[in-house]
């Protein structure tokens, strides 16, 4: 036994005390944030825009759209027939200690024809990546887990595009279990920019196809920790002449999240006003015609606040926006606030431990059939020595 | 016209005493309690004859959550019934085997192998196998199984393959065989005979 539980216990108690104290502080800050939200909602849009312009390119806030800041939209009517498509992915990261250097992406998807009563169509599609161009970047550096995540995001969007192509002219909602912005793009170093360009290009191609198919697209973010709207409240509350990086960092709402704020404002089924992401990545999306907007939604009866991201071409078409709003609520009706289609897509994508073990065995057999000796690294072999004690039984 | 063997599943685990098969729900011919089936063994040289004595469907937390949901849509309902990979598992008791077109009324020399297809016996095969009632002791001696109900269900099914006077003669013969084997346990005999008479 290597984990010293008595030592953890004392730290755990400190952790509990800190959490309790944090809750007390947030309980004081939250009404202030709600009050500020109401006050900022009364400001003239041009005054808010002037402050945003002063905040600079790297300000991580939410930019209001044409909708009033304090808009609360009640659930629209669900169309009688709506195809809901969900896609999710899982991956096996490359492991230099394994017998082979490769990675795998498995995409699960489901098409639910709402209003048909028919069983949904389900898919599970795996891909193995093992060619040099898949595994090494332009500087011969081995692929990182973050880049694998990027390709997984592309594959998820590709699956949604493939399936929306199959539903031309039908009301269709394509759902992704994540935000739409590729956050990987914010994190890559310069040495990886060519890989990032390939990922972004492929991603935008898929977005184009979904747009052309006439489908609505939404990224569903459960329990979001984002603070973009709170950053907007702080900014809007500052006098124009004192806005600088230092005053922007002195955010009085630190610790709060947008989710906590909108839990005070949204009734079950209601969505908030739309906002635009003020991030450099979104400028790339904007240049490709897919600028990302978002709103918060109360998707359940117990204050389940989620963040829904949509491309601008969904935001600008009231019918598509209604499919997103009503479709997500319908999907969440029997699951406590998380879309059924995404639960099933996740289930269809998941690579279980047993499946991983079978895959490893299959790989070893393939290696042997080709006269190759599958060898684990010494480190990996020593890990197998430990943790598998056997008890003597009579 | 040659009778078609309906495949009802594939073997997932087995022993000399019986085998367990799995099938997904959309299969058209679901197994039922007391049904005769057979599974290939000895590289196709023999068929183990089995009687289905248990059928079970596993659940998981998702299924339990959905079962208690107040408003399940028809699509979600059918997704759970037809799509989700929760196999129906059925267990069969070995009651004999067939080799070289001959039926043998004792335990098979080898069990079937994993994923061997399990097929329902055709009415003609059931008739042929139940011409002799030597499989009844293997049912009655099976431990921890609902053997009385299983025996009744199997004999009634075999009787239904026969018509008129032949059915009556079969049931009388089966009743006598049961009386001989259960002569020291009259209450169980009563249950079996009453089941046959229903």
PDB file of N, CA, C and O in Angstrom, chain A residues 196-258:
ATOM      1  N   UNK A 196      -1.673  22.383 -36.548  1.00  0.00           N
ATOM      2  CA  UNK A 196      -2.896  23.076 -36.126  1.00  0.00           C
ATOM      3  C   UNK A 196      -3.680  23.583 -37.335  1.00  0.00           C
ATOM      4  O   UNK A 196      -4.913  23.508 -37.366  1.00  0.00           O
ATOM      5  N   UNK A 197      -2.946  24.066 -38.334  1.00  0.00           N
ATOM      6  CA  UNK A 197      -3.616  24.536 -39.550  1.00  0.00           C
ATOM      7  C   UNK A 197      -4.381  23.399 -40.218  1.00  0.00           C
ATOM      8  O   UNK A 197      -5.507  23.572 -40.679  1.00  0.00           O
ATOM      9  N   UNK A 198      -3.733  22.202 -40.271  1.00  0.00           N
ATOM     10  CA  UNK A 198      -4.407  21.033 -40.892  1.00  0.00           C
ATOM     11  C   UNK A 198      -5.671  20.681 -40.119  1.00  0.00           C
ATOM     12  O   UNK A 198      -6.723  20.404 -40.687  1.00  0.00           O
ATOM     13  N   UNK A 199      -5.549  20.725 -38.788  1.00  0.00           N
ATOM     14  CA  UNK A 199      -6.702  20.380 -37.943  1.00  0.00           C
ATOM     15  C   UNK A 199      -7.828  21.391 -38.160  1.00  0.00           C
ATOM     16  O   UNK A 199      -8.992  21.020 -38.378  1.00  0.00           O
ATOM     17  N   UNK A 200      -7.462  22.672 -38.138  1.00  0.00           N
ATOM     18  CA  UNK A 200      -8.495  23.712 -38.293  1.00  0.00           C
ATOM     19  C   UNK A 200      -9.161  23.635 -39.669  1.00  0.00           C
ATOM     20  O   UNK A 200     -10.380  23.757 -39.793  1.00  0.00           O
ATOM     21  N   UNK A 201      -8.336  23.394 -40.709  1.00  0.00           N
ATOM     22  CA  UNK A 201      -8.904  23.321 -42.066  1.00  0.00           C
ATOM     23  C   UNK A 201      -9.924  22.185 -42.165  1.00  0.00           C
ATOM     24  O   UNK A 201     -11.014  22.348 -42.689  1.00  0.00           O
ATOM     25  N   UNK A 202      -9.536  21.024 -41.621  1.00  0.00           N
ATOM     26  CA  UNK A 202     -10.452  19.870 -41.677  1.00  0.00           C
ATOM     27  C   UNK A 202     -11.730  20.166 -40.885  1.00  0.00           C
ATOM     28  O   UNK A 202     -12.844  19.830 -41.315  1.00  0.00           O
ATOM     29  N   UNK A 203     -11.550  20.804 -39.744  1.00  0.00           N
ATOM     30  CA  UNK A 203     -12.701  21.131 -38.879  1.00  0.00           C
ATOM     31  C   UNK A 203     -13.653  22.093 -39.609  1.00  0.00           C
ATOM     32  O   UNK A 203     -14.871  21.890 -39.620  1.00  0.00           O
ATOM     33  N   UNK A 204     -13.078  23.121 -40.239  1.00  0.00           N
ATOM     34  CA  UNK A 204     -13.921  24.093 -40.952  1.00  0.00           C
ATOM     35  C   UNK A 204     -14.629  23.447 -42.137  1.00  0.00           C
ATOM     36  O   UNK A 204     -15.779  23.782 -42.445  1.00  0.00           O
ATOM     37  N   UNK A 205     -13.947  22.505 -42.817  1.00  0.00           N
ATOM     38  CA  UNK A 205     -14.603  21.791 -43.928  1.00  0.00           C
ATOM     39  C   UNK A 205     -15.865  21.079 -43.435  1.00  0.00           C
ATOM     40  O   UNK A 205     -16.912  21.096 -44.087  1.00  0.00           O
ATOM     41  N   UNK A 206     -15.748  20.442 -42.280  1.00  0.00           N
ATOM     42  CA  UNK A 206     -16.916  19.724 -41.729  1.00  0.00           C
ATOM     43  C   UNK A 206     -18.019  20.711 -41.341  1.00  0.00           C
ATOM     44  O   UNK A 206     -19.205  20.444 -41.574  1.00  0.00           O
ATOM     45  N   UNK A 207     -17.620  21.853 -40.755  1.00  0.00           N
ATOM     46  CA  UNK A 207     -18.624  22.866 -40.401  1.00  0.00           C
ATOM     47  C   UNK A 207     -19.340  23.369 -41.663  1.00  0.00           C
ATOM     48  O   UNK A 207     -20.565  23.566 -41.661  1.00  0.00           O
ATOM     49  N   UNK A 208     -18.557  23.546 -42.743  1.00  0.00           N
ATOM     50  CA  UNK A 208     -19.162  23.980 -44.020  1.00  0.00           C
ATOM     51  C   UNK A 208     -20.237  22.992 -44.467  1.00  0.00           C
ATOM     52  O   UNK A 208     -21.323  23.378 -44.903  1.00  0.00           O
ATOM     53  N   UNK A 209     -19.901  21.695 -44.366  1.00  0.00           N
ATOM     54  CA  UNK A 209     -20.850  20.663 -44.840  1.00  0.00           C
ATOM     55  C   UNK A 209     -22.135  20.690 -44.020  1.00  0.00           C
ATOM     56  O   UNK A 209     -23.237  20.549 -44.555  1.00  0.00           O
ATOM     57  N   UNK A 210     -21.996  20.860 -42.710  1.00  0.00           N
ATOM     58  CA  UNK A 210     -23.198  20.878 -41.854  1.00  0.00           C
ATOM     59  C   UNK A 210     -24.043  22.105 -42.187  1.00  0.00           C
ATOM     60  O   UNK A 210     -25.276  22.019 -42.275  1.00  0.00           O
ATOM     61  N   UNK A 211     -23.355  23.232 -42.417  1.00  0.00           N
ATOM     62  CA  UNK A 211     -24.066  24.461 -42.780  1.00  0.00           C
ATOM     63  C   UNK A 211     -24.825  24.253 -44.094  1.00  0.00           C
ATOM     64  O   UNK A 211     -26.021  24.584 -44.204  1.00  0.00           O
ATOM     65  N   UNK A 212     -24.119  23.668 -45.089  1.00  0.00           N
ATOM     66  CA  UNK A 212     -24.756  23.462 -46.397  1.00  0.00           C
ATOM     67  C   UNK A 212     -25.921  22.481 -46.318  1.00  0.00           C
ATOM     68  O   UNK A 212     -26.867  22.560 -47.104  1.00  0.00           O
ATOM     69  N   UNK A 213     -25.854  21.537 -45.378  1.00  0.00           N
ATOM     70  CA  UNK A 213     -26.949  20.559 -45.240  1.00  0.00           C
ATOM     71  C   UNK A 213     -28.193  21.196 -44.621  1.00  0.00           C
ATOM     72  O   UNK A 213     -29.252  20.572 -44.567  1.00  0.00           O
ATOM     73  N   UNK A 214     -28.060  22.423 -44.118  1.00  0.00           N
ATOM     74  CA  UNK A 214     -29.215  23.114 -43.538  1.00  0.00           C
ATOM     75  C   UNK A 214     -29.539  22.672 -42.125  1.00  0.00           C
ATOM     76  O   UNK A 214     -30.630  22.949 -41.611  1.00  0.00           O
ATOM     77  N   UNK A 215     -28.597  21.975 -41.494  1.00  0.00           N
ATOM     78  CA  UNK A 215     -28.848  21.477 -40.135  1.00  0.00           C
ATOM     79  C   UNK A 215     -28.452  22.535 -39.107  1.00  0.00           C
ATOM     80  O   UNK A 215     -27.637  23.415 -39.380  1.00  0.00           O
ATOM     81  N   UNK A 216     -29.040  22.424 -37.930  1.00  0.00           N
ATOM     82  CA  UNK A 216     -28.605  23.248 -36.794  1.00  0.00           C
ATOM     83  C   UNK A 216     -27.494  22.496 -36.082  1.00  0.00           C
ATOM     84  O   UNK A 216     -27.517  21.267 -36.020  1.00  0.00           O
ATOM     85  N   UNK A 217     -26.528  23.243 -35.565  1.00  0.00           N
ATOM     86  CA  UNK A 217     -25.397  22.609 -34.869  1.00  0.00           C
ATOM     87  C   UNK A 217     -25.236  23.272 -33.511  1.00  0.00           C
ATOM     88  O   UNK A 217     -25.358  24.491 -33.394  1.00  0.00           O
ATOM     89  N   UNK A 218     -24.966  22.468 -32.500  1.00  0.00           N
ATOM     90  CA  UNK A 218     -24.737  23.026 -31.165  1.00  0.00           C
ATOM     91  C   UNK A 218     -23.727  22.190 -30.403  1.00  0.00           C
ATOM     92  O   UNK A 218     -23.725  20.958 -30.503  1.00  0.00           O
ATOM     93  N   UNK A 219     -22.869  22.876 -29.653  1.00  0.00           N
ATOM     94  CA  UNK A 219     -21.963  22.204 -28.729  1.00  0.00           C
ATOM     95  C   UNK A 219     -22.533  22.338 -27.331  1.00  0.00           C
ATOM     96  O   UNK A 219     -22.880  23.441 -26.905  1.00  0.00           O
ATOM     97  N   UNK A 220     -22.650  21.227 -26.615  1.00  0.00           N
ATOM     98  CA  UNK A 220     -23.287  21.205 -25.295  1.00  0.00           C
ATOM     99  C   UNK A 220     -22.198  21.070 -24.242  1.00  0.00           C
ATOM    100  O   UNK A 220     -21.439  20.098 -24.247  1.00  0.00           O
ATOM    101  N   UNK A 221     -22.112  22.048 -23.338  1.00  0.00           N
ATOM    102  CA  UNK A 221     -21.073  22.018 -22.295  1.00  0.00           C
ATOM    103  C   UNK A 221     -21.767  21.895 -20.937  1.00  0.00           C
ATOM    104  O   UNK A 221     -22.418  22.836 -20.482  1.00  0.00           O
ATOM    105  N   UNK A 222     -21.627  20.731 -20.340  1.00  0.00           N
ATOM    106  CA  UNK A 222     -22.242  20.514 -19.029  1.00  0.00           C
ATOM    107  C   UNK A 222     -21.317  21.066 -17.939  1.00  0.00           C
ATOM    108  O   UNK A 222     -20.104  21.000 -18.050  1.00  0.00           O
ATOM    109  N   UNK A 223     -21.885  21.576 -16.888  1.00  0.00           N
ATOM    110  CA  UNK A 223     -21.171  22.178 -15.760  1.00  0.00           C
ATOM    111  C   UNK A 223     -19.998  23.056 -16.236  1.00  0.00           C
ATOM    112  O   UNK A 223     -18.837  22.793 -15.935  1.00  0.00           O
ATOM    113  N   UNK A 224     -20.314  24.096 -16.997  1.00  0.00           N
ATOM    114  CA  UNK A 224     -19.231  24.939 -17.518  1.00  0.00           C
ATOM    115  C   UNK A 224     -18.586  25.740 -16.386  1.00  0.00           C
ATOM    116  O   UNK A 224     -19.262  26.154 -15.452  1.00  0.00           O
ATOM    117  N   UNK A 225     -17.287  25.939 -16.489  1.00  0.00           N
ATOM    118  CA  UNK A 225     -16.589  26.741 -15.479  1.00  0.00           C
ATOM    119  C   UNK A 225     -16.197  28.097 -16.059  1.00  0.00           C
ATOM    120  O   UNK A 225     -15.382  28.818 -15.486  1.00  0.00           O
ATOM    121  N   UNK A 226     -16.750  28.421 -17.219  1.00  0.00           N
ATOM    122  CA  UNK A 226     -16.350  29.657 -17.890  1.00  0.00           C
ATOM    123  C   UNK A 226     -16.862  30.885 -17.133  1.00  0.00           C
ATOM    124  O   UNK A 226     -17.860  30.822 -16.391  1.00  0.00           O
ATOM    125  N   UNK A 227     -16.153  32.000 -17.335  1.00  0.00           N
ATOM    126  CA  UNK A 227     -16.463  33.237 -16.608  1.00  0.00           C
ATOM    127  C   UNK A 227     -16.544  34.421 -17.570  1.00  0.00           C
ATOM    128  O   UNK A 227     -16.319  35.565 -17.156  1.00  0.00           O
ATOM    129  N   UNK A 228     -16.856  34.151 -18.834  1.00  0.00           N
ATOM    130  CA  UNK A 228     -16.842  35.221 -19.841  1.00  0.00           C
ATOM    131  C   UNK A 228     -17.836  36.329 -19.528  1.00  0.00           C
ATOM    132  O   UNK A 228     -17.535  37.519 -19.696  1.00  0.00           O
ATOM    133  N   UNK A 229     -19.033  35.961 -19.073  1.00  0.00           N
ATOM    134  CA  UNK A 229     -20.055  36.984 -18.798  1.00  0.00           C
ATOM    135  C   UNK A 229     -19.662  37.783 -17.554  1.00  0.00           C
ATOM    136  O   UNK A 229     -19.842  39.010 -17.506  1.00  0.00           O
ATOM    137  N   UNK A 230     -19.095  37.104 -16.564  1.00  0.00           N
ATOM    138  CA  UNK A 230     -18.629  37.822 -15.369  1.00  0.00           C
ATOM    139  C   UNK A 230     -17.509  38.792 -15.731  1.00  0.00           C
ATOM    140  O   UNK A 230     -17.435  39.906 -15.178  1.00  0.00           O
ATOM    141  N   UNK A 231     -16.653  38.382 -16.679  1.00  0.00           N
ATOM    142  CA  UNK A 231     -15.596  39.303 -17.136  1.00  0.00           C
ATOM    143  C   UNK A 231     -16.222  40.524 -17.792  1.00  0.00           C
ATOM    144  O   UNK A 231     -15.730  41.655 -17.617  1.00  0.00           O
ATOM    145  N   UNK A 232     -17.314  40.299 -18.516  1.00  0.00           N
ATOM    146  CA  UNK A 232     -18.019  41.433 -19.148  1.00  0.00           C
ATOM    147  C   UNK A 232     -18.589  42.370 -18.075  1.00  0.00           C
ATOM    148  O   UNK A 232     -18.491  43.598 -18.191  1.00  0.00           O
ATOM    149  N   UNK A 233     -19.171  41.794 -17.021  1.00  0.00           N
ATOM    150  CA  UNK A 233     -19.764  42.620 -15.953  1.00  0.00           C
ATOM    151  C   UNK A 233     -18.688  43.482 -15.292  1.00  0.00           C
ATOM    152  O   UNK A 233     -18.892  44.673 -15.041  1.00  0.00           O
ATOM    153  N   UNK A 234     -17.536  42.853 -15.034  1.00  0.00           N
ATOM    154  CA  UNK A 234     -16.443  43.595 -14.400  1.00  0.00           C
ATOM    155  C   UNK A 234     -15.988  44.741 -15.313  1.00  0.00           C
ATOM    156  O   UNK A 234     -15.828  45.884 -14.868  1.00  0.00           O
ATOM    157  N   UNK A 235     -15.825  44.412 -16.594  1.00  0.00           N
ATOM    158  CA  UNK A 235     -15.358  45.424 -17.549  1.00  0.00           C
ATOM    159  C   UNK A 235     -16.364  46.574 -17.651  1.00  0.00           C
ATOM    160  O   UNK A 235     -15.983  47.756 -17.610  1.00  0.00           O
ATOM    161  N   UNK A 236     -17.648  46.209 -17.782  1.00  0.00           N
ATOM    162  CA  UNK A 236     -18.673  47.237 -17.970  1.00  0.00           C
ATOM    163  C   UNK A 236     -18.802  48.136 -16.738  1.00  0.00           C
ATOM    164  O   UNK A 236     -19.235  49.281 -16.833  1.00  0.00           O
ATOM    165  N   UNK A 237     -18.391  47.598 -15.600  1.00  0.00           N
ATOM    166  CA  UNK A 237     -18.494  48.333 -14.347  1.00  0.00           C
ATOM    167  C   UNK A 237     -17.335  49.312 -14.147  1.00  0.00           C
ATOM    168  O   UNK A 237     -17.386  50.150 -13.251  1.00  0.00           O
ATOM    169  N   UNK A 238     -16.293  49.154 -14.965  1.00  0.00           N
ATOM    170  CA  UNK A 238     -15.115  50.025 -14.815  1.00  0.00           C
ATOM    171  C   UNK A 238     -15.316  51.323 -15.586  1.00  0.00           C
ATOM    172  O   UNK A 238     -15.826  51.294 -16.717  1.00  0.00           O
ATOM    173  N   UNK A 239     -14.911  52.439 -15.008  1.00  0.00           N
ATOM    174  CA  UNK A 239     -14.894  53.684 -15.801  1.00  0.00           C
ATOM    175  C   UNK A 239     -13.943  53.512 -16.984  1.00  0.00           C
ATOM    176  O   UNK A 239     -12.886  52.872 -16.849  1.00  0.00           O
ATOM    177  N   UNK A 240     -14.325  54.044 -18.119  1.00  0.00           N
ATOM    178  CA  UNK A 240     -13.571  53.843 -19.355  1.00  0.00           C
ATOM    179  C   UNK A 240     -12.087  54.195 -19.194  1.00  0.00           C
ATOM    180  O   UNK A 240     -11.207  53.479 -19.671  1.00  0.00           O
ATOM    181  N   UNK A 241     -11.830  55.285 -18.461  1.00  0.00           N
ATOM    182  CA  UNK A 241     -10.460  55.798 -18.416  1.00  0.00           C
ATOM    183  C   UNK A 241      -9.530  54.951 -17.536  1.00  0.00           C
ATOM    184  O   UNK A 241      -8.313  55.094 -17.609  1.00  0.00           O
ATOM    185  N   UNK A 242     -10.083  54.057 -16.720  1.00  0.00           N
ATOM    186  CA  UNK A 242      -9.190  53.264 -15.852  1.00  0.00           C
ATOM    187  C   UNK A 242      -8.986  51.844 -16.375  1.00  0.00           C
ATOM    188  O   UNK A 242      -8.354  51.022 -15.716  1.00  0.00           O
ATOM    189  N   UNK A 243      -9.544  51.553 -17.553  1.00  0.00           N
ATOM    190  CA  UNK A 243      -9.421  50.174 -18.066  1.00  0.00           C
ATOM    191  C   UNK A 243      -7.991  49.916 -18.537  1.00  0.00           C
ATOM    192  O   UNK A 243      -7.485  50.604 -19.428  1.00  0.00           O
ATOM    193  N   UNK A 244      -7.337  48.976 -17.883  1.00  0.00           N
ATOM    194  CA  UNK A 244      -6.023  48.497 -18.320  1.00  0.00           C
ATOM    195  C   UNK A 244      -5.868  47.057 -17.827  1.00  0.00           C
ATOM    196  O   UNK A 244      -6.747  46.534 -17.137  1.00  0.00           O
ATOM    197  N   UNK A 245      -4.762  46.439 -18.163  1.00  0.00           N
ATOM    198  CA  UNK A 245      -4.594  45.006 -17.825  1.00  0.00           C
ATOM    199  C   UNK A 245      -4.669  44.783 -16.313  1.00  0.00           C
ATOM    200  O   UNK A 245      -5.196  43.772 -15.854  1.00  0.00           O
ATOM    201  N   UNK A 246      -4.149  45.750 -15.560  1.00  0.00           N
ATOM    202  CA  UNK A 246      -4.135  45.606 -14.104  1.00  0.00           C
ATOM    203  C   UNK A 246      -5.553  45.658 -13.529  1.00  0.00           C
ATOM    204  O   UNK A 246      -5.952  44.804 -12.723  1.00  0.00           O
ATOM    205  N   UNK A 247      -6.327  46.659 -13.966  1.00  0.00           N
ATOM    206  CA  UNK A 247      -7.695  46.764 -13.425  1.00  0.00           C
ATOM    207  C   UNK A 247      -8.564  45.609 -13.920  1.00  0.00           C
ATOM    208  O   UNK A 247      -9.464  45.147 -13.208  1.00  0.00           O
ATOM    209  N   UNK A 248      -8.273  45.133 -15.126  1.00  0.00           N
ATOM    210  CA  UNK A 248      -9.057  43.989 -15.635  1.00  0.00           C
ATOM    211  C   UNK A 248      -8.793  42.733 -14.811  1.00  0.00           C
ATOM    212  O   UNK A 248      -9.674  41.910 -14.589  1.00  0.00           O
ATOM    213  N   UNK A 249      -7.519  42.605 -14.360  1.00  0.00           N
ATOM    214  CA  UNK A 249      -7.180  41.414 -13.554  1.00  0.00           C
ATOM    215  C   UNK A 249      -7.808  41.479 -12.161  1.00  0.00           C
ATOM    216  O   UNK A 249      -8.048  40.444 -11.550  1.00  0.00           O
ATOM    217  N   UNK A 250      -8.093  42.659 -11.665  1.00  0.00           N
ATOM    218  CA  UNK A 250      -8.661  42.795 -10.308  1.00  0.00           C
ATOM    219  C   UNK A 250     -10.171  42.538 -10.334  1.00  0.00           C
ATOM    220  O   UNK A 250     -10.980  43.400  -9.961  1.00  0.00           O
ATOM    221  N   UNK A 251     -10.527  41.354 -10.765  1.00  0.00           N
ATOM    222  CA  UNK A 251     -11.941  41.010 -10.944  1.00  0.00           C
ATOM    223  C   UNK A 251     -12.567  40.654  -9.595  1.00  0.00           C
ATOM    224  O   UNK A 251     -12.121  39.697  -8.944  1.00  0.00           O
ATOM    225  N   UNK A 252     -13.595  41.389  -9.153  1.00  0.00           N
ATOM    226  CA  UNK A 252     -14.174  41.108  -7.829  1.00  0.00           C
ATOM    227  C   UNK A 252     -14.988  39.805  -7.796  1.00  0.00           C
ATOM    228  O   UNK A 252     -15.385  39.364  -6.721  1.00  0.00           O
ATOM    229  N   UNK A 253     -15.233  39.231  -8.971  1.00  0.00           N
ATOM    230  CA  UNK A 253     -16.088  38.029  -9.005  1.00  0.00           C
ATOM    231  C   UNK A 253     -15.274  36.745  -9.108  1.00  0.00           C
ATOM    232  O   UNK A 253     -15.820  35.700  -9.462  1.00  0.00           O
ATOM    233  N   UNK A 254     -13.970  36.837  -8.817  1.00  0.00           N
ATOM    234  CA  UNK A 254     -13.137  35.636  -8.901  1.00  0.00           C
ATOM    235  C   UNK A 254     -13.716  34.535  -8.014  1.00  0.00           C
ATOM    236  O   UNK A 254     -14.100  34.792  -6.872  1.00  0.00           O
ATOM    237  N   UNK A 255     -13.768  33.340  -8.522  1.00  0.00           N
ATOM    238  CA  UNK A 255     -14.352  32.213  -7.776  1.00  0.00           C
ATOM    239  C   UNK A 255     -15.757  31.900  -8.244  1.00  0.00           C
ATOM    240  O   UNK A 255     -16.202  30.753  -8.181  1.00  0.00           O
ATOM    241  N   UNK A 256     -16.467  32.945  -8.705  1.00  0.00           N
ATOM    242  CA  UNK A 256     -17.812  32.698  -9.259  1.00  0.00           C
ATOM    243  C   UNK A 256     -17.679  32.196 -10.698  1.00  0.00           C
ATOM    244  O   UNK A 256     -16.638  32.378 -11.337  1.00  0.00           O
ATOM    245  N   UNK A 257     -18.722  31.592 -11.206  1.00  0.00           N
ATOM    246  CA  UNK A 257     -18.762  31.205 -12.625  1.00  0.00           C
ATOM    247  C   UNK A 257     -20.048  31.760 -13.239  1.00  0.00           C
ATOM    248  O   UNK A 257     -21.013  32.083 -12.515  1.00  0.00           O
ATOM    249  N   UNK A 258     -20.053  31.810 -14.565  1.00  0.00           N
ATOM    250  CA  UNK A 258     -21.275  32.246 -15.259  1.00  0.00           C
ATOM    251  C   UNK A 258     -22.449  31.331 -14.893  1.00  0.00           C
ATOM    252  O   UNK A 258     -23.603  31.757 -14.815  1.00  0.00           O
TER     253      UNK A 258
END
